[in-house]
Amino acid sequence: MKLRIVCVSVVWGLAIFCFCYPQVEASEGAGVTSGITLIQPVSARSAGRGEIGAANDGDIGLIQYNPAGLAFADQTQVGTMYQRGFDDDTLAYCAVGTPIGWGSVAGSVMYFGTGKIDMYDLNGNRIRKTGQQDIVVSMGTGMRLFDDRAGLGIMLKGISSEIFGETATAFAVDTGFMVRNLIGSLDWGVSVLNLGTQLKYLETKEDLPAQVRTGVAYRMALFQHEFIPYLEIPYLVHEQETLGLFGVEYVINRLIALRAGYKRNFDDASRDDERDISLGIGFIWHQVSLDYAIGITDDLSNPHFVSLNAKF
């Protein structure tokens, strides 16, 4: 069994390399990307522990990091999130997932907007334009493998973006592989995210924020309560940068969850937006969880996240 899992993992790694190497070559060095809405946290649970989720437990709010988590979702789920960021930045998210014979299927809608921004033309007249407004629609599925110990998932996404009145559309795919109890209580996952077409505003084409993620989660008991440390390494394909994500989650009597996380850019330590601490708390009542998180960043944006998840 373990040999088969290792073989699949190796094949998956080679497939990831084959997908990403042409993307890196085409970028001709480190660059910037558009469509950053695609990498925003859509769960306060994730945001509170460092935006980690490559090895997830099938939570509908974590599948954006690895759609293979859908393979382990054994109940119908509904998840919503609201984020209030700097100035009038707003992000809203809603997702629904349900189990089927081989795993589960899910769909989601995400909205991000900066609101109206005052601008002035050459004559000094004030013009109000939408700074940025994105809508992302996703649909995906996950399938269990190897006596339900491993999962394979795929997510298809469409994004409609508007920046200062200029519109663009793009399509992307996420895919991932995950193994539960690989060694003892250690879960491991790997995923490739946001591989797709470019966003084109007028004559300018911009790449989507493609990523390769791999991470582990280790479930253990601490003072008779569940304690899970996480380690995750995302690689930003077009920027050619590597991040380090560290997080913990401590669940007390399955009623209260305490979370903390840290994010670091290994290749560019000056990036204030990629060096921050996050804190979170969750309240669990039967099949319903209410979560809150705050990001403590060097650039003082300090985003707040609130999410509500229910299982049936």
XYZ file of C-alpha atoms in Angstrom:
312
model
C 0.000 0.000 0.000
C 2.705 2.498 0.984
C 4.711 1.599 -2.122
C 1.740 2.449 -4.340
C 1.232 5.734 -2.526
C 4.918 6.607 -2.969
C 4.746 5.745 -6.677
C 1.694 7.937 -7.186
C 3.402 10.751 -5.257
C 6.473 10.542 -7.516
C 4.334 10.574 -10.657
C 2.398 13.523 -9.261
C 5.626 15.389 -8.575
C 6.839 14.809 -12.123
C 3.511 16.016 -13.486
C 3.799 19.184 -11.412
C 7.294 19.797 -12.760
C 6.121 19.311 -16.349
C 3.284 21.782 -15.804
C 5.315 24.448 -14.053
C 8.643 24.404 -15.882
C 7.175 25.877 -19.098
C 5.442 28.533 -16.999
C 8.744 29.557 -15.396
C 10.543 29.595 -18.754
C 7.811 31.746 -20.303
C 8.014 34.293 -17.489
C 11.654 35.125 -18.403
C 12.639 35.876 -14.851
C 10.801 37.044 -11.771
C 7.710 39.038 -12.537
C 4.353 40.163 -11.251
C 0.934 38.603 -11.616
C -2.671 39.694 -11.664
C -5.806 38.014 -10.329
C -4.663 38.216 -6.706
C -8.260 37.523 -5.645
C -7.483 33.887 -6.468
C -5.019 33.669 -3.566
C -7.069 35.464 -0.913
C -8.053 33.359 2.147
C -11.688 32.271 1.956
C -11.866 30.898 5.497
C -11.083 32.539 8.825
C -9.905 29.115 9.986
C -7.198 29.140 7.331
C -6.393 32.837 7.768
C -5.862 32.347 11.503
C -3.225 29.658 11.075
C -1.075 31.241 8.384
C -3.117 30.565 5.218
C -2.245 26.872 5.319
C -4.272 24.090 3.698
C -2.280 21.777 1.387
C -2.915 18.963 3.879
C -6.521 19.655 4.879
C -9.385 17.696 6.399
C -12.023 18.332 3.737
C -13.213 21.635 5.201
C -15.030 23.500 2.405
C -13.049 26.631 3.260
C -9.667 24.939 2.755
C -10.079 23.293 -0.649
C -8.752 26.411 -2.399
C -5.304 25.258 -1.207
C -5.762 21.654 -2.321
C -8.919 20.339 -4.029
C -7.879 16.802 -3.035
C -9.412 17.605 0.350
C -12.807 17.134 -1.295
C -12.097 13.403 -1.358
C -12.396 13.303 2.445
C -15.516 15.458 2.880
C -18.112 13.010 4.246
C -20.951 15.482 4.900
C -22.771 18.195 2.988
C -21.155 21.536 3.829
C -22.019 25.192 3.411
C -19.334 27.790 4.043
C -19.384 31.587 3.963
C -16.768 34.222 4.722
C -16.540 37.994 4.941
C -13.312 39.980 5.041
C -12.877 43.666 5.702
C -9.478 44.975 4.702
C -7.744 48.313 4.312
C -10.043 51.247 3.407
C -13.138 49.832 1.658
C -11.662 46.514 0.479
C -14.276 43.776 0.821
C -14.177 40.059 0.091
C -17.192 37.734 0.304
C -17.257 33.984 -0.322
C -19.875 31.243 -0.395
C -19.315 27.539 -1.109
C -21.410 24.368 -1.073
C -20.122 20.793 -1.173
C -21.758 17.376 -0.919
C -20.458 13.793 -0.859
C -21.078 11.405 -3.748
C -20.060 7.814 -4.384
C -16.322 8.235 -4.926
C -15.724 11.422 -2.925
C -17.519 14.751 -3.153
C -18.268 17.708 -5.417
C -18.303 21.418 -4.601
C -18.959 24.821 -6.097
C -18.207 28.346 -4.907
C -18.586 32.031 -5.727
C -16.168 34.723 -4.532
C -16.409 38.508 -4.809
C -13.696 41.075 -4.179
C -14.090 44.825 -4.530
C -12.281 47.995 -3.554
C -15.317 50.231 -4.005
C -15.406 53.481 -5.960
C -12.264 55.597 -6.215
C -12.177 59.330 -6.958
C -10.062 60.279 -9.983
C -9.563 63.537 -11.871
C -9.279 64.139 -15.601
C -6.949 66.652 -17.284
C -9.523 69.416 -16.761
C -9.736 68.800 -13.037
C -13.158 67.163 -13.176
C -13.762 64.439 -10.614
C -14.551 60.973 -11.974
C -15.621 58.054 -9.785
C -14.476 54.676 -11.077
C -14.418 51.160 -9.718
C -10.880 50.545 -8.482
C -11.059 46.767 -8.710
C -13.910 44.297 -8.824
C -13.423 40.547 -9.275
C -15.854 37.631 -9.387
C -14.553 34.053 -9.276
C -16.757 30.999 -9.893
C -15.357 27.533 -9.127
C -16.503 23.924 -9.485
C -14.559 20.822 -8.515
C -14.486 17.241 -7.314
C -12.307 14.946 -5.221
C -11.884 11.173 -5.456
C -10.672 8.738 -2.787
C -7.874 6.271 -3.577
C -6.003 3.412 -1.867
C -8.665 2.302 0.629
C -9.614 5.921 1.349
C -6.107 6.842 2.552
C -5.334 9.115 -0.393
C -7.279 11.633 -2.422
C -7.047 13.248 -5.839
C -8.870 16.479 -6.698
C -9.434 19.022 -9.434
C -11.068 22.463 -9.451
C -12.038 24.537 -12.495
C -12.278 28.315 -12.087
C -13.439 31.287 -14.095
C -12.557 34.862 -13.153
C -14.088 38.117 -14.335
C -12.042 41.171 -13.390
C -12.519 44.924 -13.719
C -9.859 47.541 -12.931
C -10.699 51.219 -13.439
C -13.340 50.372 -16.015
C -11.202 47.927 -18.014
C -12.453 44.329 -17.980
C -10.766 40.965 -18.465
C -11.628 37.286 -18.090
C -9.553 34.168 -17.527
C -9.903 30.480 -16.743
C -7.770 28.346 -14.462
C -7.439 24.884 -12.985
C -6.328 23.647 -9.563
C -5.283 20.055 -8.971
C -3.921 18.244 -5.956
C -3.001 14.981 -4.262
C -3.174 14.199 -0.560
C -2.342 11.280 1.737
C -3.749 10.822 5.230
C -1.794 8.976 7.921
C 1.260 8.734 5.705
C 3.439 8.120 8.755
C 1.445 7.701 11.943
C -0.845 10.742 12.209
C 1.075 12.747 9.600
C -0.975 14.010 6.643
C 0.754 15.273 3.495
C -0.533 17.161 0.487
C 0.721 18.760 -2.719
C -1.177 20.972 -5.143
C -0.788 23.111 -8.250
C -3.004 26.195 -8.255
C -4.153 28.799 -10.769
C -2.695 27.357 -13.947
C -4.593 28.930 -16.811
C -5.048 31.704 -19.306
C -3.916 35.297 -18.885
C -5.982 38.308 -17.895
C -5.948 40.873 -20.703
C -6.732 44.517 -19.880
C -6.741 46.424 -23.188
C -3.429 45.314 -24.732
C -1.783 44.281 -21.471
C -1.668 40.567 -20.665
C -0.976 39.483 -17.100
C -0.387 36.005 -15.690
C -2.511 34.450 -12.987
C -0.775 33.819 -9.617
C 0.240 30.197 -10.270
C 1.527 28.318 -7.223
C 2.875 24.932 -6.228
C 2.163 24.030 -2.603
C 3.286 21.177 -0.418
C 2.613 20.827 3.265
C 2.156 18.530 6.237
C -0.126 18.398 9.265
C 0.517 16.252 12.331
C -2.379 15.425 14.627
C -1.516 14.799 18.285
C -2.888 15.158 21.799
C -1.728 17.951 24.100
C -3.175 18.046 27.620
C -5.899 15.673 26.380
C -6.987 18.035 23.602
C -6.303 17.982 19.858
C -3.198 19.874 18.782
C -2.153 20.172 15.117
C 1.079 21.859 13.963
C 1.347 22.704 10.252
C 4.230 23.389 7.893
C 3.705 24.479 4.302
C 5.916 25.722 1.466
C 4.251 27.532 -1.447
C 6.331 28.294 -4.531
C 5.165 31.298 -6.575
C 5.769 30.174 -10.146
C 6.008 33.458 -12.058
C 7.620 35.462 -9.253
C 10.032 32.554 -8.656
C 9.768 33.053 -4.911
C 9.362 30.594 -2.046
C 7.316 31.220 1.085
C 7.412 29.474 4.439
C 4.147 29.057 6.348
C 3.978 27.836 9.935
C 0.767 27.342 11.878
C -0.848 25.655 14.864
C -4.407 24.787 15.835
C -5.466 23.757 19.357
C -9.015 22.434 19.756
C -10.369 22.334 23.312
C -13.194 19.837 23.947
C -14.309 20.332 20.329
C -15.829 23.622 21.476
C -13.106 26.250 21.065
C -10.227 26.350 18.588
C -7.193 28.596 19.096
C -4.997 29.309 16.068
C -1.790 31.118 15.167
C 0.369 31.338 12.069
C 3.437 32.968 10.592
C 4.295 33.703 6.948
C 7.745 34.482 5.566
C 9.101 35.166 2.074
C 12.446 33.361 1.860
C 13.543 35.071 -1.361
C 12.513 38.669 -0.657
C 12.556 39.501 3.052
C 11.583 43.115 2.308
C 8.050 42.118 1.228
C 5.826 43.544 3.976
C 2.776 41.804 2.506
C 4.469 38.401 2.811
C 5.825 38.603 6.350
C 3.109 38.606 8.952
C 1.600 36.939 11.997
C -1.983 35.749 12.142
C -4.193 34.897 15.101
C -7.587 33.249 15.169
C -10.301 31.714 17.301
C -13.174 29.403 16.460
C -16.366 28.432 18.278
C -17.839 25.009 17.517
C -21.423 24.015 18.276
C -22.424 20.568 17.028
C -22.038 20.817 13.224
C -21.658 24.613 13.069
C -18.443 26.606 13.457
C -17.960 30.364 13.702
C -14.398 31.546 13.122
C -12.552 34.851 13.406
C -9.002 35.788 12.403
C -6.816 38.859 12.159
C -3.620 39.326 10.192
C -0.955 41.435 11.904
C 1.174 42.808 9.063
C 4.154 45.147 8.799
C 2.247 47.375 6.369
C -0.494 47.902 9.025
C -3.328 46.687 6.781
C -4.386 44.188 9.526
C -7.252 42.436 7.686
C -10.124 40.911 9.668
C -11.849 37.662 8.649
C -15.150 36.140 9.793
C -16.475 32.834 8.455
C -19.395 30.526 9.203
C -19.459 26.842 8.253
C -22.228 24.282 8.687
C -22.336 20.532 8.043
C -25.452 18.454 7.499
